[in-house]
Amino acid sequence: MVMITFPQRLLDGYRTFTTQRLPTEQNRYRELSERGQSPEVMVIGCCDSRVSPEVIFDAGPGELFVMRNIANLVPVYAPDGGTHGVSAALEYAVSVLRVKHVVVLGHAQCGGIRAFIDKIAPLSPGDFIGKWMSMFVKPGEIVEQRDHETMTDFATRIEKASVLRSLENLMTFPFVSAAVEGGTMLLHGAYFGVAEGSLFVLDKASKEFTSVRDARDSE
Ligand SMILES: [Zn+2]
């Protein structure tokens, strides 16, 4: 029996999908299969299991092109012959799918950010997380807790800064900056508060994150 070790939770979930969701989405899947995908939005989020873009934005099949990694980081453009997973996903979304929006989605209680600011000892000889998070810091830049800043506030500040840094790094990709400057694509920052399920959207001019709920209430 091949299925014996496959997680029961996933088998149960798939059964629910086929009986409840698939019947309503079957035509959509067939259409997507024939015509291919053409999502308008790319989301760059964290791997964190609590921060699923499809759940948060109530997205159906074919709507979001999602790239998740530790701490929702985008590296600086580096055409160095290396194997760059994030850059490949970005290239596909922007140059092939021609998405209209790229959203960098940060979140509260990010383990990647916490590992980074705690300067924890390498988790393994390879220390992939430490090496990965080091791309967050520019050469010569120092990331430190401010006087009178609680650890929680420090973490929140760096979680939000990771969104800004990714947005900054996105513009180092020639195909991204060309699309943005040509007016065919917009970049956005957002932040998800896990406990409340709250969403904050970045105002690029002030570099502040505004609650979507507050913005909606004031309309
Ligand atoms: Zn995270």
Tab-separated table of C-alpha atoms and ligand atoms in Angstrom:
chain	number	residue	atom	x	y	z
A	1	MET	CA	0.000	0.000	0.000
A	2	VAL	CA	1.567	3.205	-1.197
A	3	MET	CA	-0.966	5.407	0.560
A	4	ILE	CA	-0.306	3.981	4.008
A	5	THR	CA	2.307	6.570	5.020
A	6	PHE	CA	0.650	9.499	3.287
A	7	PRO	CA	-0.698	11.853	6.003
A	8	GLN	CA	-4.303	11.009	6.838
A	9	ARG	CA	-5.011	14.716	7.371
A	10	LEU	CA	-4.186	15.336	3.722
A	11	LEU	CA	-6.292	12.437	2.492
A	12	ASP	CA	-9.227	13.713	4.555
A	13	GLY	CA	-8.673	17.236	3.271
A	14	TYR	CA	-8.537	16.032	-0.308
A	15	ARG	CA	-11.805	14.154	0.191
A	16	THR	CA	-13.432	17.376	1.428
A	17	PHE	CA	-11.971	19.237	-1.548
A	18	THR	CA	-13.375	16.756	-4.057
A	19	THR	CA	-16.823	16.667	-2.482
A	20	GLN	CA	-17.275	20.341	-1.562
A	21	ARG	CA	-14.992	22.699	-3.403
A	22	LEU	CA	-14.165	20.902	-6.623
A	23	PRO	CA	-17.779	20.621	-7.829
A	24	THR	CA	-18.074	24.412	-7.719
A	25	GLU	CA	-14.650	24.979	-9.259
A	26	GLN	CA	-14.455	22.123	-11.777
A	27	ASN	CA	-15.170	24.341	-14.768
A	28	ARG	CA	-12.589	26.820	-13.639
A	29	TYR	CA	-9.959	24.079	-13.329
A	30	ARG	CA	-10.783	22.766	-16.821
A	31	GLU	CA	-10.580	26.242	-18.286
A	32	LEU	CA	-7.256	26.893	-16.528
A	33	SER	CA	-5.978	23.572	-17.805
A	34	GLU	CA	-6.845	24.444	-21.380
A	35	ARG	CA	-5.938	28.108	-21.451
A	36	GLY	CA	-3.129	28.117	-18.903
A	37	GLN	CA	-2.850	30.401	-15.918
A	38	SER	CA	-2.971	34.174	-16.067
A	39	PRO	CA	-2.918	35.404	-12.460
A	40	GLU	CA	-2.809	39.164	-12.048
A	41	VAL	CA	-1.151	39.079	-8.660
A	42	MET	CA	2.092	37.609	-7.399
A	43	VAL	CA	2.436	37.259	-3.633
A	44	ILE	CA	5.829	36.865	-2.015
A	45	GLY	CA	5.195	35.559	1.478
A	46	CYS	CA	6.734	33.601	4.312
A	47	CYS	CA	6.645	29.785	4.575
A	48	ASP	CA	4.905	30.177	7.937
A	49	SER	CA	1.934	27.799	8.084
A	50	ARG	CA	-0.271	30.488	9.646
A	51	VAL	CA	0.154	32.925	6.772
A	52	SER	CA	-1.345	31.342	3.685
A	53	PRO	CA	-1.994	33.982	0.982
A	54	GLU	CA	-4.748	31.892	-0.654
A	55	VAL	CA	-6.606	31.705	2.660
A	56	ILE	CA	-6.064	35.339	3.692
A	57	PHE	CA	-7.136	36.713	0.312
A	58	ASP	CA	-9.815	34.078	-0.290
A	59	ALA	CA	-8.273	33.169	-3.630
A	60	GLY	CA	-9.426	30.462	-5.986
A	61	PRO	CA	-7.372	28.454	-8.466
A	62	GLY	CA	-5.402	30.531	-10.945
A	63	GLU	CA	-5.736	33.793	-9.041
A	64	LEU	CA	-2.493	34.132	-7.117
A	65	PHE	CA	1.040	33.272	-8.182
A	66	VAL	CA	2.626	32.569	-4.817
A	67	MET	CA	6.272	32.375	-3.848
A	68	ARG	CA	6.979	31.618	-0.212
A	69	ASN	CA	10.288	31.512	1.585
A	70	ILE	CA	11.685	32.151	5.055
A	71	ALA	CA	10.761	35.732	6.058
A	72	ASN	CA	9.375	36.743	2.643
A	73	LEU	CA	12.734	37.931	1.367
A	74	VAL	CA	13.682	38.965	-2.139
A	75	PRO	CA	17.399	38.926	-2.873
A	76	VAL	CA	19.241	41.600	-4.787
A	77	TYR	CA	19.435	40.918	-8.539
A	78	ALA	CA	22.504	38.740	-9.038
A	79	PRO	CA	23.050	37.373	-12.548
A	80	ASP	CA	26.058	35.381	-11.348
A	81	GLY	CA	25.291	31.967	-12.797
A	82	GLY	CA	24.036	30.694	-9.439
A	83	THR	CA	20.727	28.899	-8.951
A	84	HIS	CA	18.286	31.479	-7.625
A	85	GLY	CA	14.816	30.130	-6.838
A	86	VAL	CA	13.222	33.423	-5.855
A	87	SER	CA	14.624	35.170	-8.909
A	88	ALA	CA	13.373	32.396	-11.197
A	89	ALA	CA	9.841	32.652	-9.761
A	90	LEU	CA	9.954	36.421	-10.094
A	91	GLU	CA	11.170	36.225	-13.671
A	92	TYR	CA	8.365	33.835	-14.572
A	93	ALA	CA	5.700	35.974	-12.896
A	94	VAL	CA	6.868	39.256	-14.392
A	95	SER	CA	8.314	38.345	-17.773
A	96	VAL	CA	6.111	35.387	-18.753
A	97	LEU	CA	2.813	35.808	-16.851
A	98	ARG	CA	3.074	39.612	-16.819
A	99	VAL	CA	1.399	40.006	-13.439
A	100	LYS	CA	0.013	43.468	-12.703
A	101	HIS	CA	0.819	43.470	-8.995
A	102	VAL	CA	3.559	42.054	-6.789
A	103	VAL	CA	2.678	41.970	-3.098
A	104	VAL	CA	5.311	41.334	-0.436
A	105	LEU	CA	3.460	39.947	2.566
A	106	GLY	CA	5.221	40.077	5.928
A	107	HIS	CA	3.716	38.868	9.176
A	108	ALA	CA	3.784	38.993	12.975
A	109	GLN	CA	5.770	36.456	15.019
A	110	CYS	CA	7.984	35.557	12.063
A	111	GLY	CA	10.363	32.795	13.115
A	112	GLY	CA	12.886	33.729	10.442
A	113	ILE	CA	13.062	37.317	11.677
A	114	ARG	CA	13.224	36.118	15.274
A	115	ALA	CA	16.132	33.791	14.499
A	116	PHE	CA	17.851	36.687	12.774
A	117	ILE	CA	17.453	39.269	15.556
A	118	ASP	CA	18.212	36.772	18.310
A	119	LYS	CA	21.462	36.011	16.492
A	120	ILE	CA	20.926	32.382	17.401
A	121	ALA	CA	23.709	29.909	16.930
A	122	PRO	CA	23.642	28.138	13.568
A	123	LEU	CA	21.001	25.444	13.598
A	124	SER	CA	23.080	23.099	11.494
A	125	PRO	CA	26.542	22.894	9.985
A	126	GLY	CA	25.025	24.226	6.803
A	127	ASP	CA	23.202	27.029	8.648
A	128	PHE	CA	20.905	27.698	5.740
A	129	ILE	CA	18.616	30.013	7.741
A	130	GLY	CA	21.401	32.255	9.009
A	131	LYS	CA	22.907	32.510	5.541
A	132	TRP	CA	19.502	33.133	4.009
A	133	MET	CA	18.609	35.874	6.522
A	134	SER	CA	21.959	37.599	6.010
A	135	MET	CA	20.647	38.883	2.670
A	136	PHE	CA	18.338	41.132	4.661
A	137	VAL	CA	21.288	43.245	5.763
A	138	LYS	CA	23.124	45.600	3.460
A	139	PRO	CA	26.925	45.654	3.729
A	140	GLY	CA	27.907	47.760	6.744
A	141	GLU	CA	24.343	47.950	8.065
A	142	ILE	CA	23.728	47.149	11.742
A	143	VAL	CA	20.363	45.877	12.942
A	144	GLU	CA	19.973	46.427	16.676
A	145	GLN	CA	17.338	46.799	19.334
A	146	ARG	CA	16.794	50.471	20.169
A	147	ASP	CA	16.891	51.884	23.678
A	148	HIS	CA	13.526	51.431	25.435
A	149	GLU	CA	12.312	49.173	22.616
A	150	THR	CA	10.789	45.902	23.797
A	151	MET	CA	11.837	42.709	22.069
A	152	THR	CA	8.326	42.410	20.601
A	153	ASP	CA	8.462	45.940	19.198
A	154	PHE	CA	11.941	45.275	17.839
A	155	ALA	CA	10.737	42.100	16.113
A	156	THR	CA	7.701	43.899	14.663
A	157	ARG	CA	9.894	46.716	13.369
A	158	ILE	CA	12.231	44.252	11.637
A	159	GLU	CA	9.329	42.171	10.276
A	160	LYS	CA	7.991	45.322	8.629
A	161	ALA	CA	11.486	46.340	7.514
A	162	SER	CA	11.808	42.973	5.757
A	163	VAL	CA	8.874	43.963	3.559
A	164	LEU	CA	10.481	47.300	2.720
A	165	ARG	CA	13.825	45.652	2.018
A	166	SER	CA	12.228	43.124	-0.306
A	167	LEU	CA	10.433	45.920	-2.160
A	168	GLU	CA	13.734	47.771	-2.464
A	169	ASN	CA	15.492	44.643	-3.735
A	170	LEU	CA	12.697	43.932	-6.230
A	171	MET	CA	13.602	47.150	-8.027
A	172	THR	CA	17.165	45.893	-8.601
A	173	PHE	CA	15.748	43.393	-11.127
A	174	PRO	CA	15.802	45.099	-14.554
A	175	PHE	CA	12.571	43.418	-15.691
A	176	VAL	CA	10.813	44.548	-12.487
A	177	SER	CA	11.990	48.151	-12.600
A	178	ALA	CA	11.132	48.322	-16.326
A	179	ALA	CA	7.565	47.119	-15.677
A	180	VAL	CA	7.115	49.452	-12.698
A	181	GLU	CA	8.551	52.463	-14.486
A	182	GLY	CA	6.568	51.597	-17.606
A	183	GLY	CA	3.381	51.674	-15.540
A	184	THR	CA	2.355	48.069	-16.262
A	185	MET	CA	3.040	46.691	-12.787
A	186	LEU	CA	2.716	47.915	-9.211
A	187	LEU	CA	4.625	46.812	-6.121
A	188	HIS	CA	2.891	46.618	-2.742
A	189	GLY	CA	3.780	45.829	0.843
A	190	ALA	CA	1.466	44.211	3.377
A	191	TYR	CA	1.674	42.796	6.890
A	192	PHE	CA	-0.512	40.128	8.471
A	193	GLY	CA	-1.270	40.106	12.194
A	194	VAL	CA	-1.686	36.427	13.008
A	195	ALA	CA	-3.644	36.715	16.277
A	196	GLU	CA	-6.376	39.021	14.957
A	197	GLY	CA	-6.209	38.005	11.319
A	198	SER	CA	-5.564	41.681	10.634
A	199	LEU	CA	-4.119	43.041	7.415
A	200	PHE	CA	-2.036	46.177	7.095
A	201	VAL	CA	-1.074	47.741	3.788
A	202	LEU	CA	2.058	49.770	3.246
A	203	ASP	CA	1.786	53.423	2.361
A	204	LYS	CA	5.001	53.807	0.410
A	205	ALA	CA	5.221	57.577	0.889
A	206	SER	CA	5.141	57.474	4.694
A	207	LYS	CA	6.560	53.924	4.956
A	208	GLU	CA	3.790	53.222	7.451
A	209	PHE	CA	1.489	50.218	7.469
A	210	THR	CA	-2.210	51.094	7.674
A	211	SER	CA	-4.922	48.725	8.842
A	212	VAL	CA	-7.195	47.745	5.977
A	213	ARG	CA	-10.089	47.518	8.411
A	214	ASP	CA	-9.553	51.107	9.600
A	215	ALA	CA	-9.249	52.356	6.022
A	216	ARG	CA	-12.500	50.584	5.106
A	217	ASP	CA	-14.351	51.913	8.173
A	218	SER	CA	-13.358	55.488	7.378
A	219	GLU	CA	-14.696	55.301	3.831
B	1	ZN	ZN	7.726	34.237	8.740
